C-alpha positions as protocol buffer text, in pm:
chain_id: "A"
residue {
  index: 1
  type: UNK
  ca { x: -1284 y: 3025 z: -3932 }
}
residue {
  index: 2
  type: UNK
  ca { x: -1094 y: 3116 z: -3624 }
}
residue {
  index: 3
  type: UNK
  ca { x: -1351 y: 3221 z: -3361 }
}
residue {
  index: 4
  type: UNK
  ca { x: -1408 y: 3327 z: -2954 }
}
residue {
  index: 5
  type: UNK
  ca { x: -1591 y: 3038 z: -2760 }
}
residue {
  index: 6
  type: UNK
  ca { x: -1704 y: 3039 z: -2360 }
}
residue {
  index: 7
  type: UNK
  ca { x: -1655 y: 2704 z: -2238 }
}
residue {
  index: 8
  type: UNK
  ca { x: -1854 y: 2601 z: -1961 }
}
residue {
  index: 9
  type: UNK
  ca { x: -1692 y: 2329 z: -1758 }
}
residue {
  index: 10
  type: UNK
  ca { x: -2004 y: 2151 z: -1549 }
}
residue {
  index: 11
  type: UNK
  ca { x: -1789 y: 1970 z: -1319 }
}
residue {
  index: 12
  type: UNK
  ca { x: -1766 y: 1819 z: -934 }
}
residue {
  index: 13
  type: UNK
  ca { x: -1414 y: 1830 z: -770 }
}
residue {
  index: 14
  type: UNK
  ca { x: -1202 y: 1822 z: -1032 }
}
residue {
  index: 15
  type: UNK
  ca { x: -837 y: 1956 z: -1060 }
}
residue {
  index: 16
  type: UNK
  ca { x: -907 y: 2285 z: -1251 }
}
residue {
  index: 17
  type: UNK
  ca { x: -547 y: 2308 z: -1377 }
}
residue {
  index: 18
  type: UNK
  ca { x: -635 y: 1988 z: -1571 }
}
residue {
  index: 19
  type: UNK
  ca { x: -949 y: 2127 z: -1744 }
}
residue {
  index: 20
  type: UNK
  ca { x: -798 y: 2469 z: -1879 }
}
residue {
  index: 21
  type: UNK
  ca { x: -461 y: 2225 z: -2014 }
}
residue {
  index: 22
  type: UNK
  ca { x: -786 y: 2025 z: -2147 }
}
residue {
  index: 23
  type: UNK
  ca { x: -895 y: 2373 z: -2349 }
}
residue {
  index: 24
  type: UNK
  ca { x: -569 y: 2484 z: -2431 }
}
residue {
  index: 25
  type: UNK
  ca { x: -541 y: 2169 z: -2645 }
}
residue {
  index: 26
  type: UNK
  ca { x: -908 y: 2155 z: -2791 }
}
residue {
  index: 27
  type: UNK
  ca { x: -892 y: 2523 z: -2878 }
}
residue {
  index: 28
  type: UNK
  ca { x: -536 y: 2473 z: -3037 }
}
residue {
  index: 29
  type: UNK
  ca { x: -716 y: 2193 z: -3255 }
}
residue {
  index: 30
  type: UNK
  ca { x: -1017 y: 2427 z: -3322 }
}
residue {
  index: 31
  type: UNK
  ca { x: -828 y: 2739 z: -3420 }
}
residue {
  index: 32
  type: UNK
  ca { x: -1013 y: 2885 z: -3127 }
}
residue {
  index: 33
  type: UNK
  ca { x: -771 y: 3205 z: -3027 }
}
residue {
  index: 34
  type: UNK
  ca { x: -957 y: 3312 z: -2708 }
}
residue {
  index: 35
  type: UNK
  ca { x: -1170 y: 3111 z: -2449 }
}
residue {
  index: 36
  type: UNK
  ca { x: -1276 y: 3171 z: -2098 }
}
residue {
  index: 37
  type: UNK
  ca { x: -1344 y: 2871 z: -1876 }
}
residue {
  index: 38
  type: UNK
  ca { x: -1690 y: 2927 z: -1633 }
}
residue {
  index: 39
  type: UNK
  ca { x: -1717 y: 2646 z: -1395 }
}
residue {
  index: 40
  type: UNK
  ca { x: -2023 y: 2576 z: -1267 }
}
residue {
  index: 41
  type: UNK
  ca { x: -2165 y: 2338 z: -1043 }
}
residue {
  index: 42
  type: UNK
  ca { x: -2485 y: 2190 z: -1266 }
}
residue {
  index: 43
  type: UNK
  ca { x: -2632 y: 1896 z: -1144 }
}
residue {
  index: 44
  type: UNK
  ca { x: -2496 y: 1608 z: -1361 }
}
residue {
  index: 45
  type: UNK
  ca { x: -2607 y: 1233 z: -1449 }
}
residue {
  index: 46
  type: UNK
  ca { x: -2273 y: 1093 z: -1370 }
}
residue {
  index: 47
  type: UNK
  ca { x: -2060 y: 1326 z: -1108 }
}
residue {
  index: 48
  type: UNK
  ca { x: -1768 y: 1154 z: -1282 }
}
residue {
  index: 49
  type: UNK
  ca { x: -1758 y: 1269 z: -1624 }
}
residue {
  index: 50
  type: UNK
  ca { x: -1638 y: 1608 z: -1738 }
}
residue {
  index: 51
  type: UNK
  ca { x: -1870 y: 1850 z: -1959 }
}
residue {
  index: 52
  type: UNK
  ca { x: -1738 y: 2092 z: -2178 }
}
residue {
  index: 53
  type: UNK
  ca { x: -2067 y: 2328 z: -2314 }
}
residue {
  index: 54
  type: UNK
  ca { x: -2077 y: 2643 z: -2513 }
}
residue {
  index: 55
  type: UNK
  ca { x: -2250 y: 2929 z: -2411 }
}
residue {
  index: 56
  type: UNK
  ca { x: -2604 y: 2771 z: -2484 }
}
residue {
  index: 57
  type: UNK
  ca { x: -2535 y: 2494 z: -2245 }
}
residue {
  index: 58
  type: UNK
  ca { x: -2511 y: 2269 z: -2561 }
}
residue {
  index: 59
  type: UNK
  ca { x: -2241 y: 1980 z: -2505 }
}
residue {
  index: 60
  type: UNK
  ca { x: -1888 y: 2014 z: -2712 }
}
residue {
  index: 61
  type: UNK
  ca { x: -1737 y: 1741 z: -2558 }
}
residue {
  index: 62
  type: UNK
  ca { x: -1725 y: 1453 z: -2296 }
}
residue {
  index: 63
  type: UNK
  ca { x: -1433 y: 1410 z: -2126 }
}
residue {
  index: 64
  type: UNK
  ca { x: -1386 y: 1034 z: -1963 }
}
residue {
  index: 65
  type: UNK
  ca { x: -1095 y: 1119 z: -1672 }
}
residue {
  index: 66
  type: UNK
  ca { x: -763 y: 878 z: -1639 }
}
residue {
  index: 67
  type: UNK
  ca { x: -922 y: 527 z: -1458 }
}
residue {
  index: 68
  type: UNK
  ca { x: -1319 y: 656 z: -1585 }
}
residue {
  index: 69
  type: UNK
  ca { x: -1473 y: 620 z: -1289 }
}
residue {
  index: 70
  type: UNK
  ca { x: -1631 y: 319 z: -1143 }
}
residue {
  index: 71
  type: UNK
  ca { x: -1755 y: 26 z: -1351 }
}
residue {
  index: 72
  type: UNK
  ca { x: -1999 y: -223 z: -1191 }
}
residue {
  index: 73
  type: UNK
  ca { x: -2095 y: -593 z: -1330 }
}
residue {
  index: 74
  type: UNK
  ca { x: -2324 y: -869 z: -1219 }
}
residue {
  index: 75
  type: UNK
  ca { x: -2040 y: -977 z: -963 }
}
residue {
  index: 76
  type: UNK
  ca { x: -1740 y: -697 z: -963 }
}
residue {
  index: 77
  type: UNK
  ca { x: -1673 y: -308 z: -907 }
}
residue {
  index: 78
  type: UNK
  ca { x: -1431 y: -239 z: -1138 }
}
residue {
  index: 79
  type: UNK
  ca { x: -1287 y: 142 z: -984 }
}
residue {
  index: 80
  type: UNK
  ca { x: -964 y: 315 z: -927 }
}
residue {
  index: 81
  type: UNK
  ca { x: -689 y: 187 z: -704 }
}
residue {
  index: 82
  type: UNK
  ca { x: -654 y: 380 z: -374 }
}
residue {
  index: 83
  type: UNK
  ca { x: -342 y: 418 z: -126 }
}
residue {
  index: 84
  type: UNK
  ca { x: -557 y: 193 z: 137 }
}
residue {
  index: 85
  type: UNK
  ca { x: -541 y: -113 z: -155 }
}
residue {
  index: 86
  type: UNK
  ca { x: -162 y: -199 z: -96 }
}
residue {
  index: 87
  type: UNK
  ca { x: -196 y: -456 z: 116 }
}
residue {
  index: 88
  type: UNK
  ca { x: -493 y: -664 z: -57 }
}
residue {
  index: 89
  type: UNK
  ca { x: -254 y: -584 z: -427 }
}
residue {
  index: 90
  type: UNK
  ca { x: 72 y: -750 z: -236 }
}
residue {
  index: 91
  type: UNK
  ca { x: -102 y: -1015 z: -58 }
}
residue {
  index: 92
  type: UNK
  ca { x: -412 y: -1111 z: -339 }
}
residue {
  index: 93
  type: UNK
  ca { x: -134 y: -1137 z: -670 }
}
residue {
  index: 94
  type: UNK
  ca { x: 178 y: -943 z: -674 }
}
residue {
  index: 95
  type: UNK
  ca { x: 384 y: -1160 z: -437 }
}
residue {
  index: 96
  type: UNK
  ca { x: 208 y: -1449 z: -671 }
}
residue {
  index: 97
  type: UNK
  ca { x: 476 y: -1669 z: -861 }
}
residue {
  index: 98
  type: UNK
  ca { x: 192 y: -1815 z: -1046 }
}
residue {
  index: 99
  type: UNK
  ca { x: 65 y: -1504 z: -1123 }
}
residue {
  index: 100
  type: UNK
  ca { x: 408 y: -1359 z: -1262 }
}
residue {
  index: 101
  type: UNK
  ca { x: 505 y: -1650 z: -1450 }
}
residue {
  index: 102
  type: UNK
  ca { x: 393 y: -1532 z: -1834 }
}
residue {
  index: 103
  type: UNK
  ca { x: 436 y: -1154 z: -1703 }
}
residue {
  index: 104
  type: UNK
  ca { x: 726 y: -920 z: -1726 }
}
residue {
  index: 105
  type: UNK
  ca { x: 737 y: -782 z: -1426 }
}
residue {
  index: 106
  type: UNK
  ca { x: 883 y: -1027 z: -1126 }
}
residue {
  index: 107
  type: UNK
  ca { x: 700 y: -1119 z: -817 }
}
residue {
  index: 108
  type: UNK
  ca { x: 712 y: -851 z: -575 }
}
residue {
  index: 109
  type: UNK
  ca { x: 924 y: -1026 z: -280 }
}
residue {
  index: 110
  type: UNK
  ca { x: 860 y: -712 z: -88 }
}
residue {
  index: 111
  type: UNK
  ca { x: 537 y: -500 z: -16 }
}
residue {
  index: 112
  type: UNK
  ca { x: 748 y: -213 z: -34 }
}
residue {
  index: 113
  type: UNK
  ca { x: 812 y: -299 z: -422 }
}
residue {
  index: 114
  type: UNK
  ca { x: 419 y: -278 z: -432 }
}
residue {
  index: 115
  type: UNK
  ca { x: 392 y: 20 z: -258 }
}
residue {
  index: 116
  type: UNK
  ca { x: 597 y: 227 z: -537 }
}
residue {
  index: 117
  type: UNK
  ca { x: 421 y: 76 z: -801 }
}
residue {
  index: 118
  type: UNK
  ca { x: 124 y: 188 z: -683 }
}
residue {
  index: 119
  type: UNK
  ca { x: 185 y: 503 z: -589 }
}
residue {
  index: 120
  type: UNK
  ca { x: 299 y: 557 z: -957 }
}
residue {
  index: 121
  type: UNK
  ca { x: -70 y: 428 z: -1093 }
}
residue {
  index: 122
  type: UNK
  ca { x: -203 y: 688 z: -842 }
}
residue {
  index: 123
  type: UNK
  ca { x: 18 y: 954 z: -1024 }
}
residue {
  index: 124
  type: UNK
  ca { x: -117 y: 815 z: -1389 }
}
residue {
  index: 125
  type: UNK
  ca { x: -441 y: 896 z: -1297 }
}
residue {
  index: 126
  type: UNK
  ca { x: -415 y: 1235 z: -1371 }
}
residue {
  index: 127
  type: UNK
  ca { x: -337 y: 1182 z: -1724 }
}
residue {
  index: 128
  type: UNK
  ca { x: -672 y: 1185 z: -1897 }
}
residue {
  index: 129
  type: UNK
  ca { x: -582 y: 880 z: -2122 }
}
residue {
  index: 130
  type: UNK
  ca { x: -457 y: 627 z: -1870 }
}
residue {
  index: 131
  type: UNK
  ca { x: -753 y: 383 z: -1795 }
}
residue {
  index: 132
  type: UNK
  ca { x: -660 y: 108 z: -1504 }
}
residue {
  index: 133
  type: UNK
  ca { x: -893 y: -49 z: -1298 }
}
residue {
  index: 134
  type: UNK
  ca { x: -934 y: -251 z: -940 }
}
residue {
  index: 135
  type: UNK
  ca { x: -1123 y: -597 z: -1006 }
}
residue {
  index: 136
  type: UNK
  ca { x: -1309 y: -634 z: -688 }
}
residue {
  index: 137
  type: UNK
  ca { x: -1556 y: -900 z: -626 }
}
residue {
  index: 138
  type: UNK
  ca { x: -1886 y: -767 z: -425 }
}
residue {
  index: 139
  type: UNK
  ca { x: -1865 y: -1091 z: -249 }
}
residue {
  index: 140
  type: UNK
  ca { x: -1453 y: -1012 z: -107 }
}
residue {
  index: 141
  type: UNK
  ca { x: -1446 y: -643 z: -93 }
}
residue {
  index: 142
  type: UNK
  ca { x: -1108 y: -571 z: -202 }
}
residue {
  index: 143
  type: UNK
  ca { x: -900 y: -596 z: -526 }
}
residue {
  index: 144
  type: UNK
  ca { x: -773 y: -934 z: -633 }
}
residue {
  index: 145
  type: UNK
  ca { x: -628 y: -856 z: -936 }
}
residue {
  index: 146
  type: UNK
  ca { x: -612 y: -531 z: -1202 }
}
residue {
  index: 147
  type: UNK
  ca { x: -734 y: -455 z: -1643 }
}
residue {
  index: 148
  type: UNK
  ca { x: -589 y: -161 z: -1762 }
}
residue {
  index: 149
  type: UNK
  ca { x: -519 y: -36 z: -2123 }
}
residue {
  index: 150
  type: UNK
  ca { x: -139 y: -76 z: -2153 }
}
residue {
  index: 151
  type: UNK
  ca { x: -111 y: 98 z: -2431 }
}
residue {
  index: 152
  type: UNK
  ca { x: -308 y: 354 z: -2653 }
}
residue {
  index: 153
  type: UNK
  ca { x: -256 y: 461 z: -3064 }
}
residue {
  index: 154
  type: UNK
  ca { x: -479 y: 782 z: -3107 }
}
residue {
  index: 155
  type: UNK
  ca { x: -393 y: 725 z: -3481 }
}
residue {
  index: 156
  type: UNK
  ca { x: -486 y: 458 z: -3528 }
}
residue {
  index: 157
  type: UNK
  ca { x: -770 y: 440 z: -3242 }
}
residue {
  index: 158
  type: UNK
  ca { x: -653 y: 114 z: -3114 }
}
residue {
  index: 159
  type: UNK
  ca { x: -595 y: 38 z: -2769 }
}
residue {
  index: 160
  type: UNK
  ca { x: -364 y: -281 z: -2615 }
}
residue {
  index: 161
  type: UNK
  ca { x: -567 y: -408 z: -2261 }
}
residue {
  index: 162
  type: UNK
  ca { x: -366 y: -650 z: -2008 }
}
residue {
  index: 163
  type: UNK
  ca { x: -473 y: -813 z: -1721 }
}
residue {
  index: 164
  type: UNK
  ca { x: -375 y: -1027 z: -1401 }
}
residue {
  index: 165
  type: UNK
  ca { x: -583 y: -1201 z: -1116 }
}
residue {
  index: 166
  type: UNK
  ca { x: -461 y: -1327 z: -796 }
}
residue {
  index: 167
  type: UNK
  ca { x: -420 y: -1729 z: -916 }
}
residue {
  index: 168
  type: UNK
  ca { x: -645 y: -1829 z: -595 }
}
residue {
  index: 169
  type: UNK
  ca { x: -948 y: -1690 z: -811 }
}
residue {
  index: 170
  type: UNK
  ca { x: -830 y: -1818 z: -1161 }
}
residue {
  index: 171
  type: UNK
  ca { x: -1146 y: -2018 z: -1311 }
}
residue {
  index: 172
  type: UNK
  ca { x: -1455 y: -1801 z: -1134 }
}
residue {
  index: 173
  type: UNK
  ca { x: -1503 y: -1609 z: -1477 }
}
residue {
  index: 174
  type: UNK
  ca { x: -1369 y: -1294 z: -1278 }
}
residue {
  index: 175
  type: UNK
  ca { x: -1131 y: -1170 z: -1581 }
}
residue {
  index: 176
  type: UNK
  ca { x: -1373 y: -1242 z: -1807 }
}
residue {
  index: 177
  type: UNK
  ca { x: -1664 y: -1043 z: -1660 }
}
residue {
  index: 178
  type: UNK
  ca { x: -1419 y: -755 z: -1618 }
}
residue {
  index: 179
  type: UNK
  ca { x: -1270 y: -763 z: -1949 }
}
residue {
  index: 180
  type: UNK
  ca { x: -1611 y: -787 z: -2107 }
}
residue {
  index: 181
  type: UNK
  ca { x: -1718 y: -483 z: -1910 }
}
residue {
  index: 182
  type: UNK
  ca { x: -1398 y: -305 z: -1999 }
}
residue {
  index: 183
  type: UNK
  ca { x: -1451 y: -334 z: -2434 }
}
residue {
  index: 184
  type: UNK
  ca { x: -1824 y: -236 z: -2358 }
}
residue {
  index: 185
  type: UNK
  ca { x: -1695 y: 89 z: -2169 }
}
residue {
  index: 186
  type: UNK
  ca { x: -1404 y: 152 z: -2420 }
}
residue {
  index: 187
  type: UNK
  ca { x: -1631 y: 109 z: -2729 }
}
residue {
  index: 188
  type: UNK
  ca { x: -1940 y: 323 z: -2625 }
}
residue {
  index: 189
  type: UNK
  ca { x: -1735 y: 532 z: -2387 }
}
residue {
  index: 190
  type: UNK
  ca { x: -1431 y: 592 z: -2544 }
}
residue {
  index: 191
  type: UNK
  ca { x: -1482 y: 541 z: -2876 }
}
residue {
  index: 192
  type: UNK
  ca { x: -1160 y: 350 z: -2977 }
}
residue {
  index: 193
  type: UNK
  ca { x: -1192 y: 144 z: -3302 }
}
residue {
  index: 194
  type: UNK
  ca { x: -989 y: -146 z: -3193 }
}
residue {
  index: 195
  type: UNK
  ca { x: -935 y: -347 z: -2869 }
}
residue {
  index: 196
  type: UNK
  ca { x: -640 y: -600 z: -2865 }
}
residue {
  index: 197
  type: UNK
  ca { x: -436 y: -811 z: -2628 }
}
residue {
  index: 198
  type: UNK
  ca { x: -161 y: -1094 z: -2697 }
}
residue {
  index: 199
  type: UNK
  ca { x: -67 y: -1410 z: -2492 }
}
residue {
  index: 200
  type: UNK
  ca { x: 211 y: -1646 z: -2438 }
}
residue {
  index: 201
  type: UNK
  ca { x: 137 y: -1971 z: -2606 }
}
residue {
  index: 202
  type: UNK
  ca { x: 200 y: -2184 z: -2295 }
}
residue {
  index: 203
  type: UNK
  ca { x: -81 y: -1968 z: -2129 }
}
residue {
  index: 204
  type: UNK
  ca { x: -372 y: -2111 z: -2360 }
}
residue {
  index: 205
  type: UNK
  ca { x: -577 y: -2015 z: -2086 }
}
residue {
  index: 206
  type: UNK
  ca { x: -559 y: -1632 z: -2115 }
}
residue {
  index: 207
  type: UNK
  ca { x: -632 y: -1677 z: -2493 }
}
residue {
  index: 208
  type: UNK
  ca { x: -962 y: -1876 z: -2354 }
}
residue {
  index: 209
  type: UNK
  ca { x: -1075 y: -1522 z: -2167 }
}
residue {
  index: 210
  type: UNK
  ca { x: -993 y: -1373 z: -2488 }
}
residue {
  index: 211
  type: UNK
  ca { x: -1207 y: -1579 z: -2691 }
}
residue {
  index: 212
  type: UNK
  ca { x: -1515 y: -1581 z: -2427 }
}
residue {
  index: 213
  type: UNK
  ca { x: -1505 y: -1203 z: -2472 }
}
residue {
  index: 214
  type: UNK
  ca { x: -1551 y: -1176 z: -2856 }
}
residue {
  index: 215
  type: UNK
  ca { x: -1167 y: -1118 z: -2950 }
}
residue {
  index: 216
  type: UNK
  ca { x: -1084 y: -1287 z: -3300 }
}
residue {
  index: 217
  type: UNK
  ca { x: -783 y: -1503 z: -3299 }
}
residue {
  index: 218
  type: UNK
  ca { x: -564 y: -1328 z: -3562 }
}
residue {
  index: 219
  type: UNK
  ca { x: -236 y: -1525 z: -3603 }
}
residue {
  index: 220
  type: UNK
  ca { x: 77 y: -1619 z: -3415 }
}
residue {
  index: 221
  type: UNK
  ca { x: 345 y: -1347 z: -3409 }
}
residue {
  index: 222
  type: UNK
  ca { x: 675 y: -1536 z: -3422 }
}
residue {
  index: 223
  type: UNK
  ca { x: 914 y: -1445 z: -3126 }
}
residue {
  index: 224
  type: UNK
  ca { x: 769 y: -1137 z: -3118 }
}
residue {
  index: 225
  type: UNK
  ca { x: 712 y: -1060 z: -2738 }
}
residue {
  index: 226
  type: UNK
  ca { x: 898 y: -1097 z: -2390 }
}
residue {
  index: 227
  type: UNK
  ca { x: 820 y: -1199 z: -2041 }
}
residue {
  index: 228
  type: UNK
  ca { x: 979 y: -1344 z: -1756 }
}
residue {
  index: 229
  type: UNK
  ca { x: 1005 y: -1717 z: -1960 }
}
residue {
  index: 230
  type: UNK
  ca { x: 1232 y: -1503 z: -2191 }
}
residue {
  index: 231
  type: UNK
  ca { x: 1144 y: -1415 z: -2527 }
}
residue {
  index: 232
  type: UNK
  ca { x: 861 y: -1567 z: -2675 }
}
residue {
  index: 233
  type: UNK
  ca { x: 577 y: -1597 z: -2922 }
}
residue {
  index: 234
  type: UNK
  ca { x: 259 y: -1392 z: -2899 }
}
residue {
  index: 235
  type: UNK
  ca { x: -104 y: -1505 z: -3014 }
}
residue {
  index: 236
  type: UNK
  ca { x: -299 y: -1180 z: -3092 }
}
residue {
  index: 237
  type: UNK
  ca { x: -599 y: -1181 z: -3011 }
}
residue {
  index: 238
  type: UNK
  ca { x: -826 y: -835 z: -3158 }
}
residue {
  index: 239
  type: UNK
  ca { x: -1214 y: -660 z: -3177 }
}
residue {
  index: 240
  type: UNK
  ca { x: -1317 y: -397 z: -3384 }
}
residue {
  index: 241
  type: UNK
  ca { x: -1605 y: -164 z: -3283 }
}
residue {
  index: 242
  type: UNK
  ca { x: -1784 y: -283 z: -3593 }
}
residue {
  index: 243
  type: UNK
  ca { x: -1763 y: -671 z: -3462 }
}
residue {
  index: 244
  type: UNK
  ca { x: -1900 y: -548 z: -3118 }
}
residue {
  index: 245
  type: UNK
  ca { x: -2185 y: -393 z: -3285 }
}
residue {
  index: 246
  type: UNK
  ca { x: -2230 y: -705 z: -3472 }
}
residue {
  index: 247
  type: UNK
  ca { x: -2205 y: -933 z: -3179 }
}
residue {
  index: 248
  type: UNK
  ca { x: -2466 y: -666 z: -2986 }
}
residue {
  index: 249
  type: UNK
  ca { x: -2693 y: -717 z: -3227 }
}
């Protein structure tokens, strides 16, 4: 039935604005007609997730903000771009023909061009569903190339992940490592049901990352994609939560 609730938001410098939109929403789902948001300051395992608690301290949900904090690997950080990245994202792969060539965006001829892009991922992060990440080699220290989810059906719990590297660290297992670490978050993190990504048939070698990562090859979708070789085929490449389990196992 329809029902008061305290929510007590456990949090560390977050934008408050964005937590009580966060309630509005949950209590409009709940039939919940009034709420009052406590913030606290409790110490927390991971300063980067949000807690939402009842009264009781008991935890209602876990919220995973836009980018989801910082992911680290064997070899990479995989974190949130920042203003001071421009340079390392124009120089490392975005003024990379190679790089562009089965993309849809064209190579940036100016750092300026990079610069607006940018600043519009920094805008995305505060959406609470937009997941992009730096890949940054411990080794380099700065981004060479970016994963992010592209696209994301809450119906059908399915997300769509794309990726680029700068082309002068293509064969290091970079994207791999990073897309690997990327399903793990978005399956026990997340909780999507489905991962998926598509390639250009004349780029076998993306569909090679897919494969070293677990995706099942599903079928060729006939001229059903675009990038800047026109419009093309796309190999789809997908995971279910129930095959990562498997494959975890």
């Amino acid at each position: 039935g329809k029902q008061s609730l305290d929510m007590y938001c456990r949090v560390k410098e977050v934008d408050i604005s964005f937590i009580e939109k966060l309630i509005m929403s949950i209590c409009s789902e709940m039939e919940i007609l009034e709420w009052n948001l406590i913030q606290t300051n409790c110490l927390m395992l991971d300063p980067e997730l949000i807690f939402i608690t009842n009264s009781n301290q008991e935890i209602i949900f876990t919220v995973y903000p836009g980018g989801s904090g910082t992911i680290e690997t064997e070899r990479l950080i995989l974190r949130k771009f920042t203003a001071d990245d421009l340079s390392a994202i124009f120089h490392n792969w975005t003024s990379d023909e190679k790089v562009t060539e089965f993309l849809r965006w064209p190579t940036h001829k100016s750092i300026d061009i990079t610069k607006r892009v940018l600043e519009s991922w920094l805008l995305e992060y505060e959406k609470p569903d937009f997941y992009q990440w730096a890949i940054i080699p411990k080794e380099i220290g700065e981004p060479i190339g970016t994963i992010s989810v592209i696209e994301l059906n809450e119906k059908t719990e399915k997300v769509h992940i794309g990726y680029c590297l700068g082309s002068r660290w293509w064969h290091c297992g970079f994207t791999s490592e990073a897309f690997t670490a990327v399903i793990a978050f978005l399956f026990e993190e997340v909780k999507v049901n489905r991962i998926e990504t598509w390639h250009d048939p004349q780029n076998p070698n993306s569909g090679k990352v897919m494969q070293k990562c677990g995706l099942i090859y599903e079928g060729t979708l006939r001229q059903a994609d675009w990038n800047n070789k026109g419009i093309v085929d796309a190999c789809v490449y997908g995971i279910l939560a129930s095959d990562y389990r498997a494959n975890k196992k």
